[in-house]
């Protein structure tokens, strides 16, 4: 299994623990990630300004992967959505394709159909498969309880993902968590948006959206919230202190990337999973695992 | 909000329909499924997708384009997936924002994002410090600038965005 690793904007500077842990578990599973320097931003932030510019950016990234003969594995859900959506639009509308390729010609590139785009969680679920995922497990996480945050663009809009999981009642990430022996719990508002996309437009609304989730996760009584998107993590973890201060609350809810959870079950050193970069320290969680260390 | 028929632009919905992703707007029968499931509306009722679609169909062009509420869509696609008429609301919100941008209603947040993307090809500037940190952790460096992005993005609004 070989993929071009699409990091996007947030991960290489603000989500190194996601990148480190994804690379570590991929290595355990024999997934080869190819680093592609010419990849840019996926195009998502341009959608509000100009959808056609956003699509040109997405198409350029897909063209870069296509030139290398590689499929794309994404870690960020917004990147997954934008690249997948652009691909569907370009393949369905020859007029849009002609305009976009006209732009790409300016930089000697051409979008051609055929590059597959998959979120890393989907790669693990579909391409690796749950049985194979269990094989490297050396540590049972059955003492831990997690709440899963799906975020929006991993499964929505549904039509671009062609029937993968059910956006109204999803199960794939819980199944991925179960591979480690850990328990997952349902909680109110599980499918709710983190608000990250409008943090710059109206911080008050965005933080209240994240606060609602933190409240609900606290009620669920879990060891951590599991995320599969860097910007959702920015909202729930990086901004958790700000939310606590603004609303006079105390949450202290650790937010772990799924590959960090899987990596713990694989016995990978927490340092290699980037746990030092987790802003809400999962101290109690680590203690339950018998002082695996490395979290401080 | 007062609706003055003399100020309505009956062709506005056609203008929206001609935008990328805007073509299904006339299918809306105002059921309100979008608003009922909207996580932003849950927090702040200034944002009401059903009302925005109604305003467009009625031709309230200026009120929509100069509003602060069109920028509040969090692009969660909940309404998009649940809409019984496949109006594709998230795409319509993008179409409205794109038209608003072209008409000079440039939201400062998106102006800044566009500026960064034109300058660096990324939303966060990568400094030498970042690549040193990555190297220390055994991660490969990432390219600091991707100038091709600026060459392929051609919307007129960017002239203004990138020149100040």
Short mmCIF file of N, CA, C and O in Angstrom, two decimals, chain A residues 2-135:
data_model
loop_
_atom_site.label_atom_id
_atom_site.label_comp_id
_atom_site.label_asym_id
_atom_site.label_seq_id
_atom_site.Cartn_x
_atom_site.Cartn_y
_atom_site.Cartn_z
N UNK A 2 0.67 2.09 -1.02
CA UNK A 2 1.54 3.24 -1.17
C UNK A 2 0.68 4.45 -1.47
O UNK A 2 -0.17 4.40 -2.36
N UNK A 3 0.86 5.52 -0.71
CA UNK A 3 0.06 6.72 -0.90
C UNK A 3 0.94 7.96 -0.84
O UNK A 3 1.91 8.01 -0.08
N UNK A 4 0.52 8.98 -1.60
CA UNK A 4 1.08 10.31 -1.38
C UNK A 4 0.42 10.85 -0.11
O UNK A 4 -0.80 10.84 0.00
N UNK A 5 1.24 11.26 0.85
CA UNK A 5 0.68 11.76 2.12
C UNK A 5 0.36 13.25 1.96
O UNK A 5 1.25 14.07 1.74
N UNK A 6 -0.93 13.58 2.08
CA UNK A 6 -1.35 14.97 1.94
C UNK A 6 -1.53 15.58 3.32
O UNK A 6 -2.46 15.24 4.05
N UNK A 7 -0.62 16.49 3.68
CA UNK A 7 -0.63 17.03 5.04
C UNK A 7 -1.53 18.25 5.20
O UNK A 7 -2.05 18.51 6.29
N UNK A 8 -1.70 19.03 4.11
CA UNK A 8 -2.49 20.26 4.23
C UNK A 8 -1.73 21.33 5.00
O UNK A 8 -0.50 21.26 5.13
N UNK A 9 -2.45 22.31 5.51
CA UNK A 9 -1.81 23.48 6.15
C UNK A 9 -1.60 23.32 7.65
O UNK A 9 -0.57 23.69 8.19
N UNK A 10 -2.60 22.79 8.34
CA UNK A 10 -2.59 22.81 9.80
C UNK A 10 -1.61 21.79 10.38
O UNK A 10 -0.86 22.09 11.30
N UNK A 11 -1.63 20.58 9.83
CA UNK A 11 -0.85 19.48 10.42
C UNK A 11 0.66 19.75 10.49
O UNK A 11 1.25 19.59 11.56
N UNK A 12 1.31 20.18 9.38
CA UNK A 12 2.77 20.30 9.47
C UNK A 12 3.29 21.37 10.43
O UNK A 12 4.47 21.37 10.77
N UNK A 13 2.41 22.28 10.87
CA UNK A 13 2.87 23.28 11.86
C UNK A 13 2.13 23.19 13.20
O UNK A 13 2.69 23.55 14.23
N UNK A 14 0.88 22.72 13.19
CA UNK A 14 0.12 22.71 14.44
C UNK A 14 -0.37 21.33 14.86
O UNK A 14 -0.99 21.20 15.91
N UNK A 15 -0.13 20.33 14.03
CA UNK A 15 -0.66 19.00 14.35
C UNK A 15 0.40 17.92 14.19
O UNK A 15 0.15 16.84 13.67
N UNK A 16 1.62 18.22 14.71
CA UNK A 16 2.73 17.28 14.52
C UNK A 16 2.48 15.94 15.22
O UNK A 16 2.97 14.90 14.79
N UNK A 17 1.68 15.98 16.31
CA UNK A 17 1.38 14.71 16.99
C UNK A 17 0.51 13.81 16.12
O UNK A 17 0.63 12.59 16.14
N UNK A 18 -0.35 14.43 15.30
CA UNK A 18 -1.17 13.65 14.37
C UNK A 18 -0.25 13.02 13.31
O UNK A 18 -0.32 11.82 13.03
N UNK A 19 0.62 13.87 12.75
CA UNK A 19 1.52 13.38 11.69
C UNK A 19 2.45 12.28 12.21
O UNK A 19 2.60 11.23 11.58
N UNK A 20 3.06 12.52 13.37
CA UNK A 20 3.99 11.53 13.95
C UNK A 20 3.28 10.20 14.18
O UNK A 20 3.79 9.14 13.82
N UNK A 21 2.08 10.26 14.79
CA UNK A 21 1.40 9.01 15.13
C UNK A 21 0.88 8.30 13.89
O UNK A 21 0.92 7.07 13.81
N UNK A 22 0.43 9.07 12.89
CA UNK A 22 -0.05 8.45 11.65
C UNK A 22 1.10 7.73 10.95
O UNK A 22 0.96 6.60 10.47
N UNK A 23 2.25 8.40 10.90
CA UNK A 23 3.42 7.77 10.27
C UNK A 23 3.86 6.52 11.04
O UNK A 23 4.25 5.51 10.45
N UNK A 24 3.79 6.61 12.37
CA UNK A 24 4.25 5.47 13.20
C UNK A 24 3.35 4.25 13.00
O UNK A 24 3.85 3.13 12.82
N UNK A 25 2.03 4.44 13.01
CA UNK A 25 1.16 3.26 12.84
C UNK A 25 1.19 2.77 11.39
O UNK A 25 1.09 1.57 11.14
N UNK A 26 1.34 3.70 10.44
CA UNK A 26 1.44 3.29 9.03
C UNK A 26 2.65 2.37 8.84
O UNK A 26 2.57 1.34 8.16
N UNK A 27 3.78 2.74 9.49
CA UNK A 27 4.99 1.91 9.38
C UNK A 27 4.74 0.51 9.93
O UNK A 27 5.18 -0.49 9.35
N UNK A 28 4.01 0.43 11.05
CA UNK A 28 3.70 -0.87 11.66
C UNK A 28 2.86 -1.74 10.72
O UNK A 28 2.87 -2.96 10.81
N UNK A 29 2.07 -1.07 9.87
CA UNK A 29 1.12 -1.80 9.03
C UNK A 29 1.63 -1.98 7.59
O UNK A 29 0.93 -2.50 6.74
N UNK A 30 2.85 -1.51 7.35
CA UNK A 30 3.41 -1.65 6.01
C UNK A 30 2.81 -0.71 4.99
O UNK A 30 2.85 -0.97 3.79
N UNK A 31 2.21 0.38 5.47
CA UNK A 31 1.70 1.40 4.54
C UNK A 31 2.84 2.36 4.24
O UNK A 31 3.45 2.91 5.16
N UNK A 32 3.14 2.56 2.96
CA UNK A 32 4.22 3.48 2.61
C UNK A 32 3.65 4.86 2.27
O UNK A 32 2.79 4.98 1.39
N UNK A 33 4.11 5.87 2.98
CA UNK A 33 3.73 7.25 2.68
C UNK A 33 4.84 7.92 1.87
O UNK A 33 6.01 7.88 2.27
N UNK A 34 4.46 8.52 0.76
CA UNK A 34 5.43 9.27 -0.03
C UNK A 34 5.21 10.76 0.25
O UNK A 34 4.08 11.25 0.19
N UNK A 35 6.27 11.46 0.61
CA UNK A 35 6.16 12.90 0.87
C UNK A 35 6.27 13.66 -0.45
O UNK A 35 7.18 13.42 -1.22
N UNK A 36 5.33 14.56 -0.67
CA UNK A 36 5.25 15.26 -1.95
C UNK A 36 5.40 16.76 -1.71
O UNK A 36 4.45 17.42 -1.29
N UNK A 37 6.58 17.27 -1.96
CA UNK A 37 6.85 18.68 -1.64
C UNK A 37 5.97 19.70 -2.35
O UNK A 37 5.62 20.72 -1.78
N UNK A 38 5.61 19.46 -3.63
CA UNK A 38 4.80 20.50 -4.31
C UNK A 38 3.35 20.60 -3.86
O UNK A 38 2.63 21.48 -4.33
N UNK A 39 2.88 19.72 -2.97
CA UNK A 39 1.51 19.86 -2.49
C UNK A 39 1.35 21.22 -1.78
O UNK A 39 2.21 21.63 -1.01
N UNK A 40 0.20 21.86 -2.05
CA UNK A 40 -0.09 23.14 -1.37
C UNK A 40 -1.28 22.93 -0.44
O UNK A 40 -1.67 21.79 -0.18
N UNK A 41 -1.86 24.02 0.00
CA UNK A 41 -3.15 23.97 0.67
C UNK A 41 -4.14 23.28 -0.27
O UNK A 41 -4.06 23.43 -1.48
N UNK A 42 -5.10 22.54 0.31
CA UNK A 42 -6.06 21.80 -0.51
C UNK A 42 -6.93 22.71 -1.36
O UNK A 42 -7.39 22.32 -2.43
N UNK A 43 -7.21 23.92 -0.86
CA UNK A 43 -8.11 24.83 -1.55
C UNK A 43 -9.31 25.23 -0.70
O UNK A 43 -10.00 26.20 -1.01
N UNK A 44 -9.55 24.48 0.39
CA UNK A 44 -10.75 24.74 1.21
C UNK A 44 -10.92 26.23 1.59
O UNK A 44 -12.01 26.77 1.43
N UNK A 45 -9.87 26.90 2.08
CA UNK A 45 -10.08 28.28 2.55
C UNK A 45 -10.44 29.25 1.43
O UNK A 45 -10.90 30.36 1.70
N UNK A 46 -10.23 28.84 0.17
CA UNK A 46 -10.56 29.73 -0.95
C UNK A 46 -12.02 29.61 -1.37
O UNK A 46 -12.50 30.39 -2.19
N UNK A 47 -12.73 28.60 -0.84
CA UNK A 47 -14.10 28.37 -1.32
C UNK A 47 -15.00 29.58 -1.10
O UNK A 47 -15.84 29.88 -1.93
N UNK A 48 -14.80 30.28 0.00
CA UNK A 48 -15.65 31.43 0.28
C UNK A 48 -15.33 32.60 -0.65
O UNK A 48 -16.20 33.38 -1.00
N UNK A 49 -14.08 32.71 -1.06
CA UNK A 49 -13.67 33.80 -1.93
C UNK A 49 -14.00 33.47 -3.39
O UNK A 49 -14.61 34.27 -4.09
N UNK A 50 -13.59 32.31 -3.82
CA UNK A 50 -13.84 31.90 -5.20
C UNK A 50 -13.80 30.37 -5.29
O UNK A 50 -12.74 29.77 -5.13
N UNK A 51 -14.95 29.79 -5.54
CA UNK A 51 -14.98 28.32 -5.63
C UNK A 51 -14.13 27.82 -6.77
O UNK A 51 -13.56 26.73 -6.71
N UNK A 52 -14.07 28.62 -7.83
CA UNK A 52 -13.29 28.14 -8.97
C UNK A 52 -11.79 28.15 -8.66
O UNK A 52 -11.05 27.27 -9.09
N UNK A 53 -11.35 29.15 -7.91
CA UNK A 53 -9.96 29.15 -7.46
C UNK A 53 -9.69 27.97 -6.54
O UNK A 53 -8.65 27.31 -6.63
N UNK A 54 -10.63 27.71 -5.65
CA UNK A 54 -10.48 26.57 -4.73
C UNK A 54 -10.36 25.27 -5.53
O UNK A 54 -9.52 24.41 -5.24
N UNK A 55 -11.19 25.17 -6.57
CA UNK A 55 -11.15 23.96 -7.37
C UNK A 55 -9.85 23.84 -8.15
O UNK A 55 -9.30 22.75 -8.31
N UNK A 56 -9.34 24.97 -8.62
CA UNK A 56 -8.06 24.95 -9.33
C UNK A 56 -6.94 24.47 -8.40
O UNK A 56 -6.08 23.68 -8.79
N UNK A 57 -6.98 24.93 -7.15
CA UNK A 57 -5.96 24.49 -6.18
C UNK A 57 -6.07 22.99 -5.93
O UNK A 57 -5.06 22.28 -5.88
N UNK A 58 -7.31 22.52 -5.73
CA UNK A 58 -7.51 21.09 -5.49
C UNK A 58 -7.04 20.28 -6.70
O UNK A 58 -6.34 19.27 -6.56
N UNK A 59 -7.43 20.76 -7.90
CA UNK A 59 -7.06 20.04 -9.13
C UNK A 59 -5.55 19.99 -9.31
O UNK A 59 -5.00 18.99 -9.77
N UNK A 60 -4.88 21.08 -8.95
CA UNK A 60 -3.43 21.11 -9.06
C UNK A 60 -2.80 20.03 -8.16
O UNK A 60 -1.90 19.31 -8.57
N UNK A 61 -3.29 19.95 -6.93
CA UNK A 61 -2.77 18.93 -6.01
C UNK A 61 -3.01 17.51 -6.56
O UNK A 61 -2.13 16.65 -6.48
N UNK A 62 -4.20 17.30 -7.11
CA UNK A 62 -4.51 15.98 -7.68
C UNK A 62 -3.62 15.71 -8.90
O UNK A 62 -3.17 14.58 -9.11
N UNK A 63 -3.35 16.77 -9.68
CA UNK A 63 -2.47 16.61 -10.85
C UNK A 63 -1.06 16.23 -10.42
O UNK A 63 -0.42 15.37 -11.04
N UNK A 64 -0.59 16.85 -9.34
CA UNK A 64 0.76 16.53 -8.81
C UNK A 64 0.83 15.05 -8.43
O UNK A 64 1.78 14.34 -8.79
N UNK A 65 -0.20 14.56 -7.72
CA UNK A 65 -0.21 13.15 -7.33
C UNK A 65 -0.30 12.26 -8.57
O UNK A 65 0.39 11.22 -8.65
N UNK A 66 -1.14 12.68 -9.53
CA UNK A 66 -1.31 11.91 -10.76
C UNK A 66 -0.01 11.76 -11.53
O UNK A 66 0.31 10.69 -12.05
N UNK A 67 0.77 12.85 -11.59
CA UNK A 67 2.06 12.81 -12.29
C UNK A 67 2.97 11.75 -11.68
O UNK A 67 3.80 11.15 -12.36
N UNK A 68 2.84 11.54 -10.36
CA UNK A 68 3.69 10.57 -9.67
C UNK A 68 3.06 9.18 -9.66
O UNK A 68 3.64 8.24 -9.11
N UNK A 69 1.87 9.08 -10.22
CA UNK A 69 1.19 7.78 -10.26
C UNK A 69 0.73 7.31 -8.89
O UNK A 69 0.67 6.11 -8.63
N UNK A 70 0.41 8.26 -8.01
CA UNK A 70 0.06 7.89 -6.64
C UNK A 70 -1.38 8.26 -6.29
O UNK A 70 -1.90 9.26 -6.77
N UNK A 71 -2.00 7.44 -5.45
CA UNK A 71 -3.25 7.83 -4.81
C UNK A 71 -2.90 8.68 -3.59
O UNK A 71 -1.76 8.68 -3.13
N UNK A 72 -3.92 9.40 -3.09
CA UNK A 72 -3.67 10.36 -2.02
C UNK A 72 -4.30 9.90 -0.71
O UNK A 72 -5.45 9.48 -0.68
N UNK A 73 -3.51 9.96 0.37
CA UNK A 73 -4.05 9.71 1.70
C UNK A 73 -4.00 11.03 2.47
O UNK A 73 -2.96 11.66 2.58
N UNK A 74 -5.16 11.43 2.98
CA UNK A 74 -5.26 12.70 3.71
C UNK A 74 -5.39 12.42 5.20
O UNK A 74 -5.89 11.36 5.60
N UNK A 75 -4.98 13.37 6.01
CA UNK A 75 -5.19 13.26 7.46
C UNK A 75 -6.27 14.23 7.92
O UNK A 75 -6.95 13.99 8.91
N UNK A 76 -6.41 15.34 7.20
CA UNK A 76 -7.38 16.36 7.57
C UNK A 76 -8.69 16.10 6.83
O UNK A 76 -8.70 15.82 5.63
N UNK A 77 -9.80 16.21 7.54
CA UNK A 77 -11.08 15.89 6.92
C UNK A 77 -11.49 16.95 5.90
O UNK A 77 -12.11 16.63 4.89
N UNK A 78 -11.16 18.22 6.14
CA UNK A 78 -11.51 19.27 5.18
C UNK A 78 -10.75 19.07 3.88
O UNK A 78 -11.31 19.24 2.80
N UNK A 79 -9.47 18.70 3.97
CA UNK A 79 -8.70 18.39 2.75
C UNK A 79 -9.37 17.23 2.01
O UNK A 79 -9.51 17.27 0.78
N UNK A 80 -9.77 16.20 2.75
CA UNK A 80 -10.42 15.04 2.13
C UNK A 80 -11.64 15.50 1.35
O UNK A 80 -11.84 15.11 0.20
N UNK A 81 -12.45 16.33 1.99
CA UNK A 81 -13.68 16.79 1.37
C UNK A 81 -13.43 17.61 0.12
O UNK A 81 -14.04 17.36 -0.93
N UNK A 82 -12.53 18.56 0.21
CA UNK A 82 -12.30 19.46 -0.92
C UNK A 82 -11.69 18.72 -2.11
O UNK A 82 -12.11 18.90 -3.26
N UNK A 83 -10.71 17.85 -1.84
CA UNK A 83 -10.07 17.12 -2.95
C UNK A 83 -11.06 16.16 -3.60
O UNK A 83 -11.13 16.03 -4.82
N UNK A 84 -11.87 15.48 -2.77
CA UNK A 84 -12.83 14.51 -3.30
C UNK A 84 -13.93 15.23 -4.09
O UNK A 84 -14.30 14.81 -5.19
N UNK A 85 -14.41 16.33 -3.53
CA UNK A 85 -15.48 17.08 -4.18
C UNK A 85 -15.01 17.65 -5.52
O UNK A 85 -15.73 17.57 -6.54
N UNK A 86 -13.80 18.19 -5.53
CA UNK A 86 -13.26 18.75 -6.78
C UNK A 86 -13.17 17.67 -7.84
O UNK A 86 -13.55 17.89 -9.01
N UNK A 87 -12.71 16.50 -7.43
CA UNK A 87 -12.59 15.40 -8.35
C UNK A 87 -13.95 15.04 -8.98
O UNK A 87 -14.06 14.86 -10.19
N UNK A 88 -14.98 14.97 -8.12
CA UNK A 88 -16.33 14.63 -8.63
C UNK A 88 -16.81 15.70 -9.60
O UNK A 88 -17.37 15.38 -10.64
N UNK A 89 -16.61 16.95 -9.25
CA UNK A 89 -17.08 18.06 -10.11
C UNK A 89 -16.34 18.04 -11.45
O UNK A 89 -16.93 18.22 -12.50
N UNK A 90 -15.02 17.87 -11.39
CA UNK A 90 -14.21 17.90 -12.61
C UNK A 90 -14.55 16.72 -13.53
O UNK A 90 -14.60 16.87 -14.75
N UNK A 91 -14.81 15.56 -12.91
CA UNK A 91 -15.12 14.38 -13.72
C UNK A 91 -16.53 14.47 -14.32
O UNK A 91 -16.80 13.87 -15.36
N UNK A 92 -17.42 15.24 -13.68
CA UNK A 92 -18.81 15.30 -14.15
C UNK A 92 -19.07 16.48 -15.09
O UNK A 92 -20.04 16.47 -15.84
N UNK A 93 -18.24 17.52 -15.01
CA UNK A 93 -18.52 18.73 -15.79
C UNK A 93 -17.36 19.11 -16.69
O UNK A 93 -16.42 19.80 -16.27
N UNK A 94 -17.42 18.70 -17.97
CA UNK A 94 -16.32 18.98 -18.90
C UNK A 94 -16.03 20.47 -19.05
O UNK A 94 -14.87 20.84 -19.27
N UNK A 95 -17.04 21.31 -18.90
CA UNK A 95 -16.80 22.76 -19.05
C UNK A 95 -15.92 23.28 -17.91
O UNK A 95 -14.99 24.06 -18.12
N UNK A 96 -16.22 22.83 -16.67
CA UNK A 96 -15.42 23.24 -15.51
C UNK A 96 -14.00 22.67 -15.66
O UNK A 96 -13.01 23.37 -15.44
N UNK A 97 -13.93 21.41 -16.08
CA UNK A 97 -12.62 20.77 -16.28
C UNK A 97 -11.77 21.56 -17.28
O UNK A 97 -10.58 21.80 -17.03
N UNK A 98 -12.40 21.99 -18.37
CA UNK A 98 -11.65 22.74 -19.40
C UNK A 98 -11.12 24.05 -18.83
O UNK A 98 -9.96 24.43 -19.06
N UNK A 99 -11.97 24.74 -18.05
CA UNK A 99 -11.52 26.01 -17.47
C UNK A 99 -10.38 25.79 -16.48
O UNK A 99 -9.38 26.51 -16.47
N UNK A 100 -10.55 24.78 -15.62
CA UNK A 100 -9.53 24.50 -14.60
C UNK A 100 -8.22 24.06 -15.25
O UNK A 100 -7.14 24.52 -14.87
N UNK A 101 -8.33 23.19 -16.26
CA UNK A 101 -7.09 22.75 -16.91
C UNK A 101 -6.42 23.89 -17.68
O UNK A 101 -5.20 23.89 -17.85
N UNK A 102 -7.22 24.85 -18.11
CA UNK A 102 -6.64 26.04 -18.73
C UNK A 102 -5.73 26.76 -17.75
O UNK A 102 -4.66 27.26 -18.10
N UNK A 103 -6.16 26.81 -16.52
CA UNK A 103 -5.33 27.46 -15.48
C UNK A 103 -4.10 26.61 -15.16
O UNK A 103 -3.00 27.13 -15.00
N UNK A 104 -4.33 25.28 -15.05
CA UNK A 104 -3.20 24.41 -14.68
C UNK A 104 -2.12 24.42 -15.78
O UNK A 104 -0.94 24.24 -15.49
N UNK A 105 -2.56 24.65 -17.03
CA UNK A 105 -1.59 24.70 -18.14
C UNK A 105 -0.56 25.81 -17.91
O UNK A 105 0.58 25.70 -18.35
N UNK A 106 -0.96 26.86 -17.19
CA UNK A 106 -0.04 27.96 -16.90
C UNK A 106 1.15 27.51 -16.07
O UNK A 106 2.19 28.16 -16.06
N UNK A 107 0.98 26.42 -15.34
CA UNK A 107 2.09 25.91 -14.54
C UNK A 107 2.50 24.51 -15.03
O UNK A 107 3.05 23.70 -14.27
N UNK A 108 2.18 24.27 -16.30
CA UNK A 108 2.54 23.00 -16.95
C UNK A 108 2.01 21.77 -16.23
O UNK A 108 2.72 20.77 -16.05
N UNK A 109 0.78 21.86 -15.81
CA UNK A 109 0.17 20.68 -15.21
C UNK A 109 -1.18 20.42 -15.85
O UNK A 109 -1.77 21.30 -16.47
N UNK A 110 -1.68 19.20 -15.63
CA UNK A 110 -2.98 18.86 -16.17
C UNK A 110 -3.69 17.90 -15.22
O UNK A 110 -3.09 16.92 -14.77
N UNK A 111 -4.95 18.20 -14.93
CA UNK A 111 -5.73 17.26 -14.12
C UNK A 111 -6.23 16.14 -15.01
O UNK A 111 -6.83 16.38 -16.05
N UNK A 112 -5.99 14.91 -14.58
CA UNK A 112 -6.57 13.75 -15.27
C UNK A 112 -7.29 12.91 -14.23
O UNK A 112 -6.80 12.76 -13.11
N UNK A 113 -8.45 12.35 -14.60
CA UNK A 113 -9.20 11.55 -13.64
C UNK A 113 -8.41 10.31 -13.21
O UNK A 113 -7.49 9.89 -13.91
N UNK A 114 -8.78 9.77 -12.07
CA UNK A 114 -8.22 8.47 -11.70
C UNK A 114 -7.46 8.42 -10.39
O UNK A 114 -7.21 7.34 -9.86
N UNK A 115 -7.09 9.60 -9.84
CA UNK A 115 -6.37 9.58 -8.55
C UNK A 115 -7.39 9.35 -7.42
O UNK A 115 -8.39 10.05 -7.34
N UNK A 116 -7.14 8.36 -6.59
CA UNK A 116 -8.05 8.12 -5.48
C UNK A 116 -7.64 8.97 -4.28
O UNK A 116 -6.46 9.15 -4.01
N UNK A 117 -8.64 9.49 -3.57
CA UNK A 117 -8.39 10.27 -2.36
C UNK A 117 -9.07 9.59 -1.19
O UNK A 117 -10.27 9.29 -1.25
N UNK A 118 -8.31 9.31 -0.14
CA UNK A 118 -8.92 8.68 1.03
C UNK A 118 -8.35 9.25 2.32
O UNK A 118 -7.14 9.43 2.45
N UNK A 119 -9.24 9.49 3.25
CA UNK A 119 -8.83 9.86 4.60
C UNK A 119 -8.11 8.66 5.22
O UNK A 119 -8.46 7.51 4.97
N UNK A 120 -7.11 8.95 6.05
CA UNK A 120 -6.32 7.87 6.68
C UNK A 120 -7.21 6.88 7.45
O UNK A 120 -6.98 5.67 7.41
N UNK A 121 -8.24 7.40 8.13
CA UNK A 121 -9.13 6.50 8.87
C UNK A 121 -9.84 5.53 7.92
O UNK A 121 -10.08 4.37 8.25
N UNK A 122 -10.18 6.05 6.74
CA UNK A 122 -10.84 5.19 5.76
C UNK A 122 -9.86 4.18 5.16
O UNK A 122 -10.22 3.04 4.88
N UNK A 123 -8.61 4.63 4.98
CA UNK A 123 -7.58 3.70 4.51
C UNK A 123 -7.45 2.55 5.51
O UNK A 123 -7.41 1.38 5.14
N UNK A 124 -7.40 2.90 6.80
CA UNK A 124 -7.26 1.87 7.83
C UNK A 124 -8.47 0.95 7.82
O UNK A 124 -8.34 -0.28 7.91
N UNK A 125 -9.66 1.52 7.70
CA UNK A 125 -10.89 0.73 7.77
C UNK A 125 -11.07 -0.14 6.54
O UNK A 125 -11.38 -1.32 6.64
N UNK A 126 -10.87 0.46 5.36
CA UNK A 126 -11.19 -0.24 4.10
C UNK A 126 -10.02 -1.00 3.51
O UNK A 126 -10.15 -2.13 3.07
N UNK A 127 -8.88 -0.32 3.43
CA UNK A 127 -7.75 -0.92 2.70
C UNK A 127 -6.94 -1.86 3.58
O UNK A 127 -6.47 -2.89 3.11
N UNK A 128 -6.78 -1.49 4.84
CA UNK A 128 -6.07 -2.38 5.77
C UNK A 128 -7.07 -3.39 6.33
O UNK A 128 -6.85 -4.60 6.28
N UNK A 129 -8.17 -2.92 6.84
CA UNK A 129 -9.21 -3.82 7.36
C UNK A 129 -9.04 -4.10 8.83
O UNK A 129 -7.92 -4.09 9.36
N UNK A 130 -10.16 -4.32 9.53
CA UNK A 130 -10.13 -4.44 10.98
C UNK A 130 -9.30 -5.65 11.45
O UNK A 130 -8.59 -5.56 12.46
N UNK A 131 -9.37 -6.76 10.74
CA UNK A 131 -8.64 -7.96 11.17
C UNK A 131 -7.14 -7.72 11.15
O UNK A 131 -6.43 -7.99 12.11
N UNK A 132 -6.68 -7.16 10.03
CA UNK A 132 -5.25 -6.88 9.89
C UNK A 132 -4.80 -5.82 10.90
O UNK A 132 -3.69 -5.89 11.43
N UNK A 133 -5.71 -4.86 11.18
CA UNK A 133 -5.38 -3.79 12.13
C UNK A 133 -5.11 -4.35 13.52
O UNK A 133 -4.35 -3.77 14.30
N UNK A 134 -5.77 -5.46 13.85
CA UNK A 134 -5.61 -6.04 15.20
C UNK A 134 -4.26 -6.73 15.38
O UNK A 134 -3.77 -6.85 16.49
N UNK A 135 -3.69 -7.18 14.30
CA UNK A 135 -2.49 -8.02 14.40
C UNK A 135 -1.34 -7.41 15.21
O UNK A 135 -0.79 -8.09 16.08
#
